[in-house]
PDB file of C-alpha atoms in Angstrom:
ATOM      1  CA  MET R 549     132.847 157.421  57.949  1.00 80.00           C
ATOM      2  CA  SER R 550     130.554 154.774  59.393  1.00 91.00           C
ATOM      3  CA  TYR R 551     131.459 151.205  60.353  1.00 92.00           C
ATOM      4  CA  ILE R 552     129.311 149.838  57.543  1.00 93.00           C
ATOM      5  CA  ASP R 553     130.906 152.096  54.918  1.00 93.00           C
ATOM      6  CA  LYS R 554     134.421 151.215  56.112  1.00 93.00           C
ATOM      7  CA  ASN R 555     133.729 147.476  55.855  1.00 91.00           C
ATOM      8  CA  LEU R 556     132.131 147.242  52.427  1.00 93.00           C
ATOM      9  CA  MET R 557     133.526 144.586  50.088  1.00 91.00           C
ATOM     10  CA  ASN R 558     134.279 145.168  46.389  1.00 93.00           C
ATOM     11  CA  SER R 559     131.106 145.945  44.415  1.00 92.00           C
ATOM     12  CA  GLU R 560     129.026 145.987  47.614  1.00 94.00           C
ATOM     13  CA  ASN R 561     126.399 148.709  48.059  1.00 94.00           C
ATOM     14  CA  VAL R 562     124.265 149.661  51.031  1.00 95.00           C
ATOM     15  CA  VAL R 563     120.600 149.026  50.210  1.00 96.00           C
ATOM     16  CA  TYR R 564     118.970 149.907  53.538  1.00 97.00           C
ATOM     17  CA  ARG R 565     119.980 151.460  56.846  1.00 96.00           C
ATOM     18  CA  ALA R 566     118.063 151.370  60.108  1.00 96.00           C
ATOM     19  CA  ASN R 567     118.671 153.018  63.453  1.00 96.00           C
ATOM     20  CA  LEU R 568     117.509 152.848  67.030  1.00 97.00           C
ATOM     21  CA  HIS R 569     114.046 154.145  67.906  1.00 97.00           C
ATOM     22  CA  TRP R 570     113.528 157.334  69.945  1.00 97.00           C
ATOM     23  CA  VAL R 571     111.999 155.196  72.737  1.00 97.00           C
ATOM     24  CA  ILE R 572     115.545 154.676  74.053  1.00 97.00           C
ATOM     25  CA  PHE R 573     115.149 158.204  75.445  1.00 97.00           C
ATOM     26  CA  PHE R 574     112.024 157.325  77.479  1.00 97.00           C
ATOM     27  CA  TRP R 575     113.495 157.896  80.962  1.00 97.00           C
ATOM     28  CA  PRO R 576     115.372 161.106  80.119  1.00 98.00           C
ATOM     29  CA  ILE R 577     112.117 162.476  78.684  1.00 97.00           C
ATOM     30  CA  VAL R 578     110.214 161.462  81.838  1.00 97.00           C
ATOM     31  CA  TRP R 579     112.789 163.188  84.079  1.00 97.00           C
ATOM     32  CA  PHE R 580     112.692 166.300  81.899  1.00 96.00           C
ATOM     33  CA  ILE R 581     108.886 166.472  82.180  1.00 96.00           C
ATOM     34  CA  VAL R 582     109.153 166.094  85.972  1.00 95.00           C
ATOM     35  CA  ALA R 583     111.659 168.960  85.972  1.00 94.00           C
ATOM     36  CA  LEU R 584     109.242 171.139  83.992  1.00 93.00           C
ATOM     37  CA  ILE R 585     106.488 170.374  86.508  1.00 92.00           C
ATOM     38  CA  PHE R 586     108.723 171.462  89.389  1.00 91.00           C
ATOM     39  CA  PHE R 587     109.778 174.619  87.518  1.00 89.00           C
ATOM     40  CA  SER R 588     106.151 175.526  86.851  1.00 88.00           C
ATOM     41  CA  CYS R 589     105.369 175.363  90.597  1.00 85.00           C
ATOM     42  CA  GLY R 590     107.801 178.204  91.271  1.00 76.00           C
ATOM     43  CA  GLY R 591     109.370 179.181  94.597  1.00 79.00           C
ATOM     44  CA  ASP R 592     111.642 176.842  96.504  1.00 80.00           C
ATOM     45  CA  VAL R 593     110.140 173.796  94.765  1.00 82.00           C
ATOM     46  CA  ALA R 594     111.578 175.048  91.476  1.00 82.00           C
ATOM     47  CA  LEU R 595     115.076 174.328  92.800  1.00 85.00           C
ATOM     48  CA  ALA R 596     114.223 170.622  92.732  1.00 88.00           C
ATOM     49  CA  GLY R 597     113.691 171.067  88.991  1.00 90.00           C
ATOM     50  CA  ILE R 598     117.427 171.617  88.610  1.00 91.00           C
ATOM     51  CA  LEU R 599     118.049 168.218  90.182  1.00 93.00           C
ATOM     52  CA  PHE R 600     115.658 166.555  87.751  1.00 94.00           C
ATOM     53  CA  ILE R 601     117.254 168.357  84.794  1.00 95.00           C
ATOM     54  CA  LEU R 602     120.618 166.908  85.879  1.00 96.00           C
ATOM     55  CA  ILE R 603     119.061 163.447  86.193  1.00 96.00           C
ATOM     56  CA  ALA R 604     117.561 163.837  82.702  1.00 97.00           C
ATOM     57  CA  ILE R 605     120.946 164.781  81.269  1.00 97.00           C
ATOM     58  CA  LEU R 606     122.797 161.976  83.051  1.00 97.00           C
ATOM     59  CA  THR R 607     120.243 159.334  82.026  1.00 97.00           C
ATOM     60  CA  GLY R 608     120.246 160.693  78.479  1.00 97.00           C
ATOM     61  CA  ILE R 609     123.980 160.308  77.849  1.00 96.00           C
ATOM     62  CA  PRO R 610     124.106 156.474  77.531  1.00 95.00           C
ATOM     63  CA  PRO R 611     121.151 156.265  75.096  1.00 96.00           C
ATOM     64  CA  PHE R 612     122.640 159.120  73.052  1.00 97.00           C
ATOM     65  CA  ILE R 613     125.953 157.252  72.791  1.00 95.00           C
ATOM     66  CA  ASN R 614     124.016 154.094  71.848  1.00 95.00           C
ATOM     67  CA  LEU R 615     122.130 155.991  69.148  1.00 96.00           C
ATOM     68  CA  LYS R 616     125.295 157.444  67.649  1.00 95.00           C
ATOM     69  CA  THR R 617     127.314 154.204  67.758  1.00 95.00           C
ATOM     70  CA  SER R 618     124.714 151.684  66.533  1.00 96.00           C
ATOM     71  CA  GLU R 619     124.424 150.837  62.855  1.00 96.00           C
ATOM     72  CA  PHE R 620     122.064 148.440  61.131  1.00 96.00           C
ATOM     73  CA  GLY R 621     122.478 147.900  57.430  1.00 96.00           C
ATOM     74  CA  ILE R 622     121.612 145.632  54.571  1.00 96.00           C
ATOM     75  CA  THR R 623     123.834 145.545  51.523  1.00 96.00           C
ATOM     76  CA  ASN R 624     123.491 143.669  48.273  1.00 95.00           C
ATOM     77  CA  LYS R 625     125.721 140.955  49.828  1.00 94.00           C
ATOM     78  CA  ARG R 626     125.384 141.015  53.644  1.00 94.00           C
ATOM     79  CA  VAL R 627     123.451 141.979  56.737  1.00 94.00           C
ATOM     80  CA  ILE R 628     125.728 144.176  58.856  1.00 94.00           C
ATOM     81  CA  VAL R 629     124.996 145.260  62.428  1.00 94.00           C
ATOM     82  CA  LYS R 630     127.306 147.094  64.819  1.00 94.00           C
ATOM     83  CA  VAL R 631     126.343 148.153  68.324  1.00 93.00           C
ATOM     84  CA  GLY R 632     128.524 149.826  70.933  1.00 89.00           C
ATOM     85  CA  PHE R 633     131.417 152.217  71.260  1.00 85.00           C
ATOM     86  CA  ILE R 634     134.000 150.913  73.712  1.00 86.00           C
ATOM     87  CA  ARG R 635     132.445 147.462  74.050  1.00 88.00           C
ATOM     88  CA  ARG R 636     131.472 146.594  70.483  1.00 88.00           C
ATOM     89  CA  ASN R 637     129.150 143.846  69.256  1.00 89.00           C
ATOM     90  CA  SER R 638     129.108 143.345  65.501  1.00 89.00           C
ATOM     91  CA  LEU R 639     127.434 140.894  63.197  1.00 90.00           C
ATOM     92  CA  GLU R 640     128.129 140.401  59.509  1.00 91.00           C
ATOM     93  CA  VAL R 641     126.264 137.595  57.784  1.00 92.00           C
ATOM     94  CA  LEU R 642     126.343 136.899  54.067  1.00 92.00           C
ATOM     95  CA  LEU R 643     122.833 136.987  52.626  1.00 92.00           C
ATOM     96  CA  ASN R 644     123.079 133.383  51.418  1.00 91.00           C
ATOM     97  CA  LYS R 645     123.925 132.331  55.016  1.00 91.00           C
ATOM     98  CA  VAL R 646     120.916 134.048  56.627  1.00 91.00           C
ATOM     99  CA  GLU R 647     118.357 131.464  57.727  1.00 90.00           C
ATOM    100  CA  GLY R 648     115.868 133.986  59.035  1.00 90.00           C
ATOM    101  CA  ILE R 649     115.241 137.329  60.685  1.00 93.00           C
ATOM    102  CA  GLN R 650     112.843 137.196  63.613  1.00 94.00           C
ATOM    103  CA  VAL R 651     110.979 140.315  64.708  1.00 96.00           C
ATOM    104  CA  GLU R 652     109.563 140.632  68.220  1.00 96.00           C
ATOM    105  CA  GLN R 653     107.132 143.425  69.076  1.00 97.00           C
ATOM    106  CA  GLY R 654     104.822 143.894  72.014  1.00 95.00           C
ATOM    107  CA  ILE R 655     101.647 145.942  71.786  1.00 97.00           C
ATOM    108  CA  LEU R 656     103.303 149.246  72.681  1.00 96.00           C
ATOM    109  CA  ALA R 657     106.231 148.490  70.371  1.00 96.00           C
ATOM    110  CA  ARG R 658     103.843 147.884  67.463  1.00 96.00           C
ATOM    111  CA  ILE R 659     102.009 151.129  68.168  1.00 97.00           C
ATOM    112  CA  LEU R 660     105.229 153.143  68.392  1.00 97.00           C
ATOM    113  CA  GLY R 661     106.998 151.332  65.537  1.00 97.00           C
ATOM    114  CA  PHE R 662     109.961 149.629  67.168  1.00 97.00           C
ATOM    115  CA  GLY R 663     110.983 146.105  68.082  1.00 97.00           C
ATOM    116  CA  SER R 664     113.743 143.558  68.407  1.00 96.00           C
ATOM    117  CA  ILE R 665     115.302 141.700  65.522  1.00 96.00           C
ATOM    118  CA  THR R 666     117.164 138.413  65.778  1.00 94.00           C
ATOM    119  CA  VAL R 667     119.301 137.468  62.806  1.00 92.00           C
ATOM    120  CA  SER R 668     119.730 133.691  62.495  1.00 91.00           C
ATOM    121  CA  GLY R 669     122.606 132.488  60.399  1.00 87.00           C
ATOM    122  CA  THR R 670     123.745 129.027  59.415  1.00 86.00           C
ATOM    123  CA  GLY R 671     125.863 127.443  62.081  1.00 79.00           C
ATOM    124  CA  GLY R 672     123.575 128.483  64.912  1.00 75.00           C
ATOM    125  CA  THR R 673     124.354 132.205  64.972  1.00 73.00           C
ATOM    126  CA  LYS R 674     121.487 134.043  66.701  1.00 84.00           C
ATOM    127  CA  ASP R 675     122.056 137.625  67.682  1.00 79.00           C
ATOM    128  CA  PRO R 676     119.206 139.789  69.062  1.00 89.00           C
ATOM    129  CA  PHE R 677     119.219 143.571  68.655  1.00 93.00           C
ATOM    130  CA  HIS R 678     116.661 145.593  70.593  1.00 95.00           C
ATOM    131  CA  LYS R 679     114.649 148.796  70.061  1.00 96.00           C
ATOM    132  CA  ILE R 680     115.209 148.990  66.309  1.00 97.00           C
ATOM    133  CA  ASN R 681     113.124 151.534  64.421  1.00 97.00           C
ATOM    134  CA  ALA R 682     110.789 149.892  61.836  1.00 96.00           C
ATOM    135  CA  PRO R 683     111.978 146.289  62.331  1.00 97.00           C
ATOM    136  CA  LEU R 684     109.445 144.863  59.862  1.00 97.00           C
ATOM    137  CA  GLU R 685     110.859 147.136  57.154  1.00 97.00           C
ATOM    138  CA  PHE R 686     114.384 145.925  58.031  1.00 97.00           C
ATOM    139  CA  ARG R 687     113.262 142.303  57.663  1.00 96.00           C
ATOM    140  CA  ARG R 688     111.410 143.026  54.406  1.00 96.00           C
ATOM    141  CA  LYS R 689     114.464 144.718  52.854  1.00 96.00           C
ATOM    142  CA  ALA R 690     116.683 141.820  53.957  1.00 95.00           C
ATOM    143  CA  GLN R 691     114.268 139.296  52.458  1.00 94.00           C
ATOM    144  CA  GLU R 692     114.194 141.238  49.192  1.00 94.00           C
ATOM    145  CA  GLN R 693     117.985 141.139  48.991  1.00 94.00           C
ATOM    146  CA  ILE R 694     118.094 137.447  49.915  1.00 92.00           C
ATOM    147  CA  ALA R 695     115.633 136.723  47.107  1.00 91.00           C
ATOM    148  CA  THR R 696     117.773 138.749  44.705  1.00 87.00           C
ATOM    149  CA  VAL R 697     120.886 136.753  45.659  1.00 80.00           C
ATOM    150  CA  GLN R 698     119.012 133.447  45.257  1.00 74.00           C
ATOM    151  CA  ASP R 699     117.616 134.511  41.863  1.00 74.00           C
ATOM    152  CA  ALA R 700     121.130 135.364  40.665  1.00 69.00           C
ATOM    153  CA  ARG R 701     122.271 131.775  41.219  1.00 65.00           C
TER     154      ARG R 701
END
């Protein structure tokens, strides 16, 4: 059971979930491609491919753990974000306490569809979360829920 599901309040439902973008695996992919190049050369050079496969695996473990332990969700009452396994960073802000959700994307991030979100809550809370898949969609869903909460008042 996920962190978000374990921490739902009474009559709270998950409306939207986001995850990290595949770009977190950039360096493992690069090392794997280098390994394939060395393997394709054949002979003694192919042995270096084994080294690059090991590097790809070792550099791929931390992003894989990040992918599996990061959760981004919007419920009908809160924005909930949890990142990390051993060292955990979590954010839970009631929708009526959210002042804004900032999205930052460079050119490459816009092309590939990822970015950073910063959730600003009342009281000065500002927590950035990086390399989120479809951050504009996350913000749009949060804004829809915030509008729903405000309309219910």
